Amino acid sequence: MDVTLLKKLQAFILIVLMIPLCASAGLFTKDIHVHMTNNLGVGTILYLHCLRNSKEMGHQQVPYNWTCQWKFEEERMEFSTLVCEANLKGAKQLKFVAYNQSEDLCRDSCGWKFTQHGAFQFENGEWIFRYTWRH
Ligand SMILES: *[C@@H]1O[C@H](CO)[C@@H](O)[C@H](O)[C@H]1NC(C)=O
Ligand SMILES: *[C@@H]1O[C@H](CO)[C@@H](O)[C@H](O)[C@H]1NC(C)=O
């Protein structure tokens, strides 16, 4: 074996060995933060329930003018989604896609706010109306 081939082989082995280390160090993963704010009105509690890739993420109760956060780590090419249900004590509800990696609308930090009109998503510095409440 000549020296250059040996060097190439060494480099290759090094790269192969590095991959699991990099993966655990976050090179192939990123942290996603999804914020949800209750702007519904004084005394109205926002109830949230989310599933990430169909896996349970739990429930949160958000008082008026408060913001909650859903945090998770995803693989770069995982195409993960965060699908949530919002409701106001059963009176009004809506189901929404809070995060969809394939569409990448909000990148690493996604913002939602809820008013009596429905759900708005923060995109390019603006609140965009996305979902209406169902009764
Ligand atoms: C809720 O937030 C808005 C906007 O920041 C503010 O004007 C209002 O006074 C707040 N209301 C309460 C009850 O905290
Ligand atoms: C996420 O976006 C992709 C691409 O637009 C779409 O095919 C998929 O149905 C979306 N997922 C959800 C849960 O909306």
mmCIF file of C-alpha atoms and ligand atoms in Angstrom:
data_model
loop_
_atom_site.group_PDB
_atom_site.id
_atom_site.type_symbol
_atom_site.label_atom_id
_atom_site.label_comp_id
_atom_site.label_asym_id
_atom_site.label_seq_id
_atom_site.Cartn_x
_atom_site.Cartn_y
_atom_site.Cartn_z
ATOM 1 C CA MET A 1 0.000 0.000 0.000
ATOM 2 C CA ASP A 2 1.446 3.388 -0.917
ATOM 3 C CA VAL A 3 1.543 6.256 1.527
ATOM 4 C CA THR A 4 -1.170 8.449 -0.057
ATOM 5 C CA LEU A 5 -3.675 5.601 -0.101
ATOM 6 C CA LEU A 6 -2.887 4.869 3.520
ATOM 7 C CA LYS A 7 -3.464 8.544 4.364
ATOM 8 C CA LYS A 8 -6.796 8.530 2.542
ATOM 9 C CA LEU A 9 -7.787 5.388 4.376
ATOM 10 C CA GLN A 10 -6.859 6.977 7.691
ATOM 11 C CA ALA A 11 -8.915 10.045 6.882
ATOM 12 C CA PHE A 12 -11.868 7.864 5.930
ATOM 13 C CA ILE A 13 -11.684 5.859 9.146
ATOM 14 C CA LEU A 14 -11.438 9.075 11.132
ATOM 15 C CA ILE A 15 -14.583 10.455 9.441
ATOM 16 C CA VAL A 16 -16.505 7.241 10.082
ATOM 17 C CA LEU A 17 -15.485 7.312 13.735
ATOM 18 C CA MET A 18 -16.406 10.991 14.025
ATOM 19 C CA ILE A 19 -20.029 10.631 12.842
ATOM 20 C CA PRO A 20 -21.529 9.247 16.070
ATOM 21 C CA LEU A 21 -19.571 11.838 18.094
ATOM 22 C CA CYS A 22 -20.850 14.699 15.932
ATOM 23 C CA ALA A 23 -24.379 13.407 16.084
ATOM 24 C CA SER A 24 -24.356 13.472 19.860
ATOM 25 C CA ALA A 25 -22.723 16.907 19.788
ATOM 26 C CA GLY A 26 -25.661 18.292 17.805
ATOM 27 C CA LEU A 27 -24.226 18.650 14.296
ATOM 28 C CA PHE A 28 -27.122 16.655 12.869
ATOM 29 C CA THR A 29 -29.756 17.765 15.327
ATOM 30 C CA LYS A 30 -31.234 21.105 16.229
ATOM 31 C CA ASP A 31 -33.359 22.464 19.030
ATOM 32 C CA ILE A 32 -36.832 23.605 18.083
ATOM 33 C CA HIS A 33 -38.767 26.009 20.284
ATOM 34 C CA VAL A 34 -42.459 26.602 19.701
ATOM 35 C CA HIS A 35 -44.010 29.422 21.728
ATOM 36 C CA MET A 36 -47.752 29.831 22.267
ATOM 37 C CA THR A 37 -49.285 32.937 23.768
ATOM 38 C CA ASN A 38 -52.746 33.415 25.210
ATOM 39 C CA ASN A 39 -54.219 36.753 24.021
ATOM 40 C CA LEU A 40 -57.795 35.589 24.479
ATOM 41 C CA GLY A 41 -58.892 37.994 27.182
ATOM 42 C CA VAL A 42 -58.902 38.400 30.953
ATOM 43 C CA GLY A 43 -59.848 35.207 32.774
ATOM 44 C CA THR A 44 -59.717 32.918 29.731
ATOM 45 C CA ILE A 45 -57.419 29.938 30.039
ATOM 46 C CA LEU A 46 -55.940 28.356 26.926
ATOM 47 C CA TYR A 47 -55.649 24.552 27.066
ATOM 48 C CA LEU A 48 -53.070 22.986 24.777
ATOM 49 C CA HIS A 49 -52.236 19.421 23.886
ATOM 50 C CA CYS A 50 -49.499 18.463 21.423
ATOM 51 C CA LEU A 51 -48.195 15.390 19.653
ATOM 52 C CA ARG A 52 -44.834 15.270 18.011
ATOM 53 C CA ASN A 53 -44.660 12.703 15.207
ATOM 54 C CA SER A 54 -47.753 11.147 16.812
ATOM 55 C CA LYS A 55 -45.943 10.847 20.160
ATOM 56 C CA GLU A 56 -47.441 12.398 23.289
ATOM 57 C CA MET A 57 -45.907 15.753 24.336
ATOM 58 C CA GLY A 58 -48.400 16.461 27.107
ATOM 59 C CA HIS A 59 -50.877 19.156 28.102
ATOM 60 C CA GLN A 60 -50.329 22.782 29.098
ATOM 61 C CA GLN A 61 -52.631 25.396 30.595
ATOM 62 C CA VAL A 62 -51.801 28.979 29.670
ATOM 63 C CA PRO A 63 -53.392 31.878 31.583
ATOM 64 C CA TYR A 64 -54.227 35.143 29.841
ATOM 65 C CA ASN A 65 -51.133 37.052 28.633
ATOM 66 C CA TRP A 66 -48.827 34.141 29.365
ATOM 67 C CA THR A 67 -46.663 32.208 26.918
ATOM 68 C CA CYS A 68 -45.763 28.555 27.079
ATOM 69 C CA GLN A 69 -43.065 26.762 25.191
ATOM 70 C CA TRP A 70 -42.737 23.337 23.557
ATOM 71 C CA LYS A 71 -39.145 22.261 23.125
ATOM 72 C CA PHE A 72 -37.684 19.335 21.291
ATOM 73 C CA GLU A 73 -34.622 18.212 19.423
ATOM 74 C CA GLU A 74 -34.924 16.923 15.908
ATOM 75 C CA GLU A 75 -32.732 15.283 13.344
ATOM 76 C CA ARG A 76 -31.868 17.465 10.344
ATOM 77 C CA MET A 77 -33.760 15.353 7.832
ATOM 78 C CA GLU A 78 -36.388 13.815 10.072
ATOM 79 C CA PHE A 79 -39.380 15.728 8.666
ATOM 80 C CA SER A 80 -40.950 16.002 12.063
ATOM 81 C CA THR A 81 -44.229 17.694 12.862
ATOM 82 C CA LEU A 82 -45.811 19.096 16.000
ATOM 83 C CA VAL A 83 -49.581 18.815 15.784
ATOM 84 C CA CYS A 84 -51.594 20.438 18.569
ATOM 85 C CA GLU A 85 -55.096 20.965 19.780
ATOM 86 C CA ALA A 86 -56.127 24.185 21.479
ATOM 87 C CA ASN A 87 -59.342 24.582 23.408
ATOM 88 C CA LEU A 88 -61.142 26.944 25.714
ATOM 89 C CA LYS A 89 -62.638 24.570 28.269
ATOM 90 C CA GLY A 90 -64.440 22.604 25.554
ATOM 91 C CA ALA A 91 -66.343 25.651 24.294
ATOM 92 C CA LYS A 92 -64.166 26.370 21.294
ATOM 93 C CA GLN A 93 -61.390 24.302 19.838
ATOM 94 C CA LEU A 94 -59.046 23.993 16.931
ATOM 95 C CA LYS A 95 -56.453 21.533 15.706
ATOM 96 C CA PHE A 96 -53.347 22.985 14.119
ATOM 97 C CA VAL A 97 -49.927 22.116 12.744
ATOM 98 C CA ALA A 98 -47.680 24.080 15.092
ATOM 99 C CA TYR A 99 -44.483 23.001 13.377
ATOM 100 C CA ASN A 100 -43.751 21.181 10.146
ATOM 101 C CA GLN A 101 -40.093 20.651 9.366
ATOM 102 C CA SER A 102 -40.851 20.006 5.674
ATOM 103 C CA GLU A 103 -42.347 23.468 5.284
ATOM 104 C CA ASP A 104 -39.843 25.144 7.599
ATOM 105 C CA LEU A 105 -41.994 28.271 7.941
ATOM 106 C CA CYS A 106 -40.605 29.356 11.286
ATOM 107 C CA ARG A 107 -37.186 27.642 11.393
ATOM 108 C CA ASP A 108 -35.876 27.068 14.946
ATOM 109 C CA SER A 109 -38.205 29.387 16.802
ATOM 110 C CA CYS A 110 -41.900 29.354 16.077
ATOM 111 C CA GLY A 111 -44.512 31.657 17.549
ATOM 112 C CA TRP A 112 -48.270 31.281 17.870
ATOM 113 C CA LYS A 113 -50.835 33.487 19.495
ATOM 114 C CA PHE A 114 -54.475 32.830 20.236
ATOM 115 C CA THR A 115 -57.190 35.455 20.206
ATOM 116 C CA GLN A 116 -60.983 35.180 20.126
ATOM 117 C CA HIS A 117 -60.629 35.057 16.309
ATOM 118 C CA GLY A 118 -58.368 32.020 16.252
ATOM 119 C CA ALA A 119 -54.689 31.129 15.887
ATOM 120 C CA PHE A 120 -52.022 33.368 14.368
ATOM 121 C CA GLN A 121 -48.518 32.320 13.390
ATOM 122 C CA PHE A 122 -45.505 34.620 13.533
ATOM 123 C CA GLU A 123 -43.793 34.620 10.159
ATOM 124 C CA ASN A 124 -41.276 37.101 8.718
ATOM 125 C CA GLY A 125 -42.036 39.644 11.427
ATOM 126 C CA GLU A 126 -45.815 39.496 11.047
ATOM 127 C CA TRP A 127 -48.713 37.673 12.659
ATOM 128 C CA ILE A 128 -50.504 35.641 9.974
ATOM 129 C CA PHE A 129 -54.036 34.391 10.634
ATOM 130 C CA ARG A 130 -54.049 30.602 10.235
ATOM 131 C CA TYR A 131 -56.929 28.828 12.020
ATOM 132 C CA THR A 132 -60.474 29.666 13.106
ATOM 133 C CA TRP A 133 -62.080 28.267 16.262
ATOM 134 C CA ARG A 134 -64.659 25.520 15.859
ATOM 135 C CA HIS A 135 -67.600 25.235 18.227
HETATM 136 C C1 LIG B 1 -52.061 41.902 28.613
HETATM 137 O O1 LIG B 1 -51.067 42.334 27.682
HETATM 138 C C2 LIG B 1 -51.392 43.511 27.001
HETATM 139 C C3 LIG B 1 -50.342 43.758 25.928
HETATM 140 O O2 LIG B 1 -49.060 43.677 26.452
HETATM 141 C C4 LIG B 1 -51.516 44.652 27.999
HETATM 142 O O3 LIG B 1 -51.881 45.832 27.339
HETATM 143 C C5 LIG B 1 -52.584 44.300 29.044
HETATM 144 O O4 LIG B 1 -52.639 45.283 30.040
HETATM 145 C C6 LIG B 1 -52.283 42.948 29.681
HETATM 146 N N1 LIG B 1 -53.403 42.582 30.541
HETATM 147 C C7 LIG B 1 -53.257 41.980 31.719
HETATM 148 C C8 LIG B 1 -54.503 41.681 32.485
HETATM 149 O O5 LIG B 1 -52.165 41.675 32.160
HETATM 150 C C1 LIG B 2 -45.933 18.939 6.352
HETATM 151 O O1 LIG B 2 -45.564 19.504 5.133
HETATM 152 C C2 LIG B 2 -45.501 18.566 4.059
HETATM 153 C C3 LIG B 2 -44.973 19.313 2.851
HETATM 154 O O2 LIG B 2 -45.740 20.440 2.560
HETATM 155 C C4 LIG B 2 -46.885 17.973 3.838
HETATM 156 O O3 LIG B 2 -46.837 17.016 2.808
HETATM 157 C C5 LIG B 2 -47.364 17.305 5.132
HETATM 158 O O4 LIG B 2 -48.688 16.823 4.979
HETATM 159 C C6 LIG B 2 -47.320 18.302 6.272
HETATM 160 N N1 LIG B 2 -47.653 17.623 7.531
HETATM 161 C C7 LIG B 2 -48.694 17.980 8.285
HETATM 162 C C8 LIG B 2 -48.901 17.198 9.538
HETATM 163 O O5 LIG B 2 -49.422 18.908 7.997
#
